[in-house]
Short mmCIF file of C-alpha atoms and ligand atoms in Angstrom, two decimals:
data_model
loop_
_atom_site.label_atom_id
_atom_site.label_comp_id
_atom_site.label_asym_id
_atom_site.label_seq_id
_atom_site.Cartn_x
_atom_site.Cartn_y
_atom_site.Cartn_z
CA UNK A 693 3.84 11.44 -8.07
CA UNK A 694 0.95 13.35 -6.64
CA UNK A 695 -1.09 11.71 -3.80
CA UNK A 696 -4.89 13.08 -3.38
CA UNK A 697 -7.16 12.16 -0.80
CA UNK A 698 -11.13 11.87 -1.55
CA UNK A 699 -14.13 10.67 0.64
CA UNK A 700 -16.47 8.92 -1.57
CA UNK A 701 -17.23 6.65 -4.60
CA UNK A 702 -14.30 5.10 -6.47
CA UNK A 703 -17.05 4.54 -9.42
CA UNK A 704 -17.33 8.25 -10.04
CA UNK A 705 -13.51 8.62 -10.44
CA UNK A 706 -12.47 9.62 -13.63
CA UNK A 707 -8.84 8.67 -13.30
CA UNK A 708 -7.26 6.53 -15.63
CA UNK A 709 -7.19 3.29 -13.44
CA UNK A 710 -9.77 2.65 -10.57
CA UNK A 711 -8.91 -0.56 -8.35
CA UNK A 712 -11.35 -3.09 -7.38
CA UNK A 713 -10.84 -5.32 -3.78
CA UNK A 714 -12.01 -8.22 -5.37
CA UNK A 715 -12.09 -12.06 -4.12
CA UNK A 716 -9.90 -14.74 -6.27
CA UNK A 717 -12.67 -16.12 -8.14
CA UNK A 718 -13.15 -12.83 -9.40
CA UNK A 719 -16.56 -13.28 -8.78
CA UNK A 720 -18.15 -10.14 -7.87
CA UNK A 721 -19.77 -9.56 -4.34
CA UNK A 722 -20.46 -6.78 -1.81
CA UNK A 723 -18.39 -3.71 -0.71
CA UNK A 724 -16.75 -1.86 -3.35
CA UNK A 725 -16.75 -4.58 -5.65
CA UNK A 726 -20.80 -4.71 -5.66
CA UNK A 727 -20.99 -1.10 -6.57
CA UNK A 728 -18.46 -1.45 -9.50
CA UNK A 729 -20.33 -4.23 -10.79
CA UNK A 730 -23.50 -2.71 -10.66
CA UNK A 731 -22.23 0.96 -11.94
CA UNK A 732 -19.95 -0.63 -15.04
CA UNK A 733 -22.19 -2.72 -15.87
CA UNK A 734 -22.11 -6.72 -17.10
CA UNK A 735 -19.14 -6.14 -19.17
CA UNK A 736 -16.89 -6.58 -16.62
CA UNK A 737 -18.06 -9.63 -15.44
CA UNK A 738 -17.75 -11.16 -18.61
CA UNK A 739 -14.09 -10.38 -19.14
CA UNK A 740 -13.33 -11.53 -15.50
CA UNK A 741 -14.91 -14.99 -16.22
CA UNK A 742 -12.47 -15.10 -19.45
CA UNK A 743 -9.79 -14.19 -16.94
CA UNK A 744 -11.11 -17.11 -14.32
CA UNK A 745 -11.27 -19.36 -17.91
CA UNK A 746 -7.66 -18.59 -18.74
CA UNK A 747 -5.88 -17.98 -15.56
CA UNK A 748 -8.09 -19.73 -13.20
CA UNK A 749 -8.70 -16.09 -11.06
CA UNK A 750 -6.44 -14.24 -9.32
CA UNK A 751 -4.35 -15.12 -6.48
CA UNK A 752 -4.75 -13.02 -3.19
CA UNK A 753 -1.80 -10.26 -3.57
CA UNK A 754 -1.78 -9.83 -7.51
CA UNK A 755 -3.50 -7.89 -10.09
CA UNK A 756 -5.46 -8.21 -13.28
CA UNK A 757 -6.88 -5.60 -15.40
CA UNK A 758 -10.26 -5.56 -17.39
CA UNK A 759 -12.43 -3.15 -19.33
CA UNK A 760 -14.29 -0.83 -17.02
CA UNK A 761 -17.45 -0.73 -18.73
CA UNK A 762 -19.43 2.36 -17.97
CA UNK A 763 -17.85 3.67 -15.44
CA UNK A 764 -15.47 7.10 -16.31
CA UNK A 765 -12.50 5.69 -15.28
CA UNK A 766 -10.71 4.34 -18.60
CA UNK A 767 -9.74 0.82 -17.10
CA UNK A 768 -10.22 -1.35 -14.06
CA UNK A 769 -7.80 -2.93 -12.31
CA UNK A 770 -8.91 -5.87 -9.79
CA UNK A 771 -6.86 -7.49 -7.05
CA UNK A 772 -7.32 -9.18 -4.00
CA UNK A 773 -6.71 -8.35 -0.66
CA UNK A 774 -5.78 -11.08 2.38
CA UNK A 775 -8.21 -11.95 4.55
CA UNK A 776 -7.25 -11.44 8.05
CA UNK A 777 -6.08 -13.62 9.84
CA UNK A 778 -4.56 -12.26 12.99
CA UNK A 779 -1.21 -10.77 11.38
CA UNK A 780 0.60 -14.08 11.11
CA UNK A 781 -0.56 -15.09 7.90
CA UNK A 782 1.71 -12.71 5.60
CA UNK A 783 -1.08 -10.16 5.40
CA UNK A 784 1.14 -7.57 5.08
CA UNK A 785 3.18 -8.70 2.49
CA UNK A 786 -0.01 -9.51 0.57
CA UNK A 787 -1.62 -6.18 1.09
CA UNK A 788 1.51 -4.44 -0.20
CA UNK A 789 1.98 -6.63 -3.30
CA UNK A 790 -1.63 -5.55 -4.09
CA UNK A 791 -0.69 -2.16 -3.97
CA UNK A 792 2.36 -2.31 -6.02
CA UNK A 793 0.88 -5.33 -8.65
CA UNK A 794 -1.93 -2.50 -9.48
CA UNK A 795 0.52 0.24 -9.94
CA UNK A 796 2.65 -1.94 -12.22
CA UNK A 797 -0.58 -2.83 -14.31
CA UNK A 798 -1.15 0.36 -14.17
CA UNK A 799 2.59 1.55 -15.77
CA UNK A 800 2.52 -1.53 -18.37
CA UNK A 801 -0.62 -0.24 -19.71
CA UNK A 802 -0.06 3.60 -20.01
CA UNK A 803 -2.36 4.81 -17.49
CA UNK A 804 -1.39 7.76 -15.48
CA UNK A 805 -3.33 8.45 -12.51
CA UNK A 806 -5.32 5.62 -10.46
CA UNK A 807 -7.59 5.37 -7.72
CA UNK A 808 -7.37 2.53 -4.87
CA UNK A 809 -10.28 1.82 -2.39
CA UNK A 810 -9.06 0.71 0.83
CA UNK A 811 -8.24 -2.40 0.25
CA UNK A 812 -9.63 -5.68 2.89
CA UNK A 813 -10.65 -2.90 5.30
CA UNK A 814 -14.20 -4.29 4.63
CA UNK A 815 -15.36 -7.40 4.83
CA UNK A 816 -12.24 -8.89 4.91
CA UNK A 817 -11.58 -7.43 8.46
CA UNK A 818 -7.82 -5.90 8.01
CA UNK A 819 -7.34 -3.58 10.92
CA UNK A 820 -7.83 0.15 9.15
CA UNK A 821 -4.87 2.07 10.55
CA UNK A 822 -2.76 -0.81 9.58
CA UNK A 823 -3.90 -1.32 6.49
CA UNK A 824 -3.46 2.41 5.28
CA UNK A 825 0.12 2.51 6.79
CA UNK A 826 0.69 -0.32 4.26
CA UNK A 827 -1.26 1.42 1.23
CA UNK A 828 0.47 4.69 1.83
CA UNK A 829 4.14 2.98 2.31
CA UNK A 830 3.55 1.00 -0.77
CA UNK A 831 2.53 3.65 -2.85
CA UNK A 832 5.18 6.43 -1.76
CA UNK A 833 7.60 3.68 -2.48
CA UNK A 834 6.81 2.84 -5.92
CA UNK A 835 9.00 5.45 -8.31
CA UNK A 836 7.33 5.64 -11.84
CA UNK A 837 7.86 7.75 -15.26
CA UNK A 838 4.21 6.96 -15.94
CA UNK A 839 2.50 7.31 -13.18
CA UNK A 840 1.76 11.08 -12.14
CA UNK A 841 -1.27 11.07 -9.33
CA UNK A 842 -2.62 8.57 -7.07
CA UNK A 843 -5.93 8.86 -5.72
CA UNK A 844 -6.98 6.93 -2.28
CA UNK A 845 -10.87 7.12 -1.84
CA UNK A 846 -12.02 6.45 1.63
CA UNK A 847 -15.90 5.80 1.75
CA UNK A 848 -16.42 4.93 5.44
CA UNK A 849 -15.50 8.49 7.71
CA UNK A 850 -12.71 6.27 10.00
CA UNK A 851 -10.69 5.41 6.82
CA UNK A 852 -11.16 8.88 5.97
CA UNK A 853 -9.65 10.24 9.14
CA UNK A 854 -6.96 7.59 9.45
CA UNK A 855 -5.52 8.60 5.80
CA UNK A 856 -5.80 12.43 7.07
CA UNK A 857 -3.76 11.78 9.73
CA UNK A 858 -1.27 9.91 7.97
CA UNK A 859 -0.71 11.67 5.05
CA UNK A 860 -0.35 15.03 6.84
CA UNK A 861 2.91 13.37 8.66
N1 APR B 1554 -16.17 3.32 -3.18
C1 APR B 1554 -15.03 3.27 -2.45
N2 APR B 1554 -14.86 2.47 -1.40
C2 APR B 1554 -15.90 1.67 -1.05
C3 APR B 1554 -17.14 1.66 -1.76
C4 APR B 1554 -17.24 2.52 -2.88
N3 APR B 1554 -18.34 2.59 -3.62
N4 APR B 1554 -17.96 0.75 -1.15
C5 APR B 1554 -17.29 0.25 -0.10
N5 APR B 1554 -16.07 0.80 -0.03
C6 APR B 1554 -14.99 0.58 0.95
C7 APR B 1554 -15.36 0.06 2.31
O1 APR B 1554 -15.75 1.12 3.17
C8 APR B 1554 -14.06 -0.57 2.78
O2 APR B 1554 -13.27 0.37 3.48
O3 APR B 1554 -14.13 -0.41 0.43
C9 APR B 1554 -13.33 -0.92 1.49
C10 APR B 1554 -13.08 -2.38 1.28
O4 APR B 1554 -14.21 -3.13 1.71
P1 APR B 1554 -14.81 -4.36 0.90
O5 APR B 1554 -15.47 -3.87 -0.33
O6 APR B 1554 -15.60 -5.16 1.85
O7 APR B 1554 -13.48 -5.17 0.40
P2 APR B 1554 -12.51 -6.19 1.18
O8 APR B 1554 -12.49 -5.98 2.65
O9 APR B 1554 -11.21 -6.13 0.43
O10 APR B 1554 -13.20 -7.59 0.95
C11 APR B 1554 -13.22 -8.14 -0.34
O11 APR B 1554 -15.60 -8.43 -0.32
O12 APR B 1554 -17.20 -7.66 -1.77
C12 APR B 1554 -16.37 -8.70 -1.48
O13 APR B 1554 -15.97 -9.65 -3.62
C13 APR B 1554 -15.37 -8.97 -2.56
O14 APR B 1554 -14.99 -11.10 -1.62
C14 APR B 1554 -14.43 -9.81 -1.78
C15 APR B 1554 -14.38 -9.12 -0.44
#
């Protein structure tokens, strides 16, 4: 499995699978879940209310997958992040699961390369360096036949620099 690093906007990737850090209610909001919305269009929305309809949203650590609209990528995969809380609130353990629930969506549905943002780095105020030790762990642990490249897209320059660092180790 190949991992690339990019600095920019997940909603010009044209991998398979793009992740969204969405909330539970799969409501839509800020962040990089704003600028999905608005660059795939209302589509999405309406398949994530069928999804609240049927499932009742998405719990913080698992993953759902919906049509991506416009955007290039061929699917989109939402989960949510923890908030954080301090570390004692099984933030890690959530984080990873989100990681490795979006690759498995990912391998059940055929899709072979997919790009994460960095998950609750934003507004849900997990620590940056921590969080991307977690992403990278969680990735490089997950062995798949389907799944040939993994993308992580850093938009702000410190998530950019942290991933640098740590994938060059
Ligand atoms: N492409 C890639 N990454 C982006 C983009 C973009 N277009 N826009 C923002 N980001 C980055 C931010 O720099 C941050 O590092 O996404 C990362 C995650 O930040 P948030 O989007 O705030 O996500 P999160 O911290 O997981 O909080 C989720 O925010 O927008 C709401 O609905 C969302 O309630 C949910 C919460």
């Amino acid at each position: 499995m190949e991992l690339q690093l990019i600095k920019g906007d997940i909603t010009q990737l044209h991998t398979d699978a793009i992740v969204n850090a969405a909330n539970s209610g799969l409501m839509g909001g800020g962040g990089v879940d704003g600028a999905i919305h608005r660059a795939g269009g209302p589509e999405i929305m309406d398949e994530c209310q069928l999804i609240r309809e049927r499932e009742g949203g998405c719990p913080t650590g698992e993953a759902v997958i919906t049509t991506s609209g416009s955007l290039p990528a061929k699917k989109l995969i939402h989960t949510v992040g923890p908030v954080w809380k301090g570390g004692h609130s099984d933030e890690e353990a959530k984080l990873h699961a989100c990681y490795i629930n979006a690759l498995k969506l990912a391998e059940s549905n055929d899709l072979q390369s997919i790009a994460f943002p960095n998950i609750s780095t934003g507004v849900y105020g997990y620590p940056k360096s921590d969080a991307a030790r977690v992403a990278i762990n969680a990735v490089k642990s997950f062995k798949s036949n389907v799944i040939t490249k993994v993308v992580f897209v850093c938009f702000d320059d410190a998530n950019h620099q942290i991933y640098q660092q740590l994938l060059s180790e």
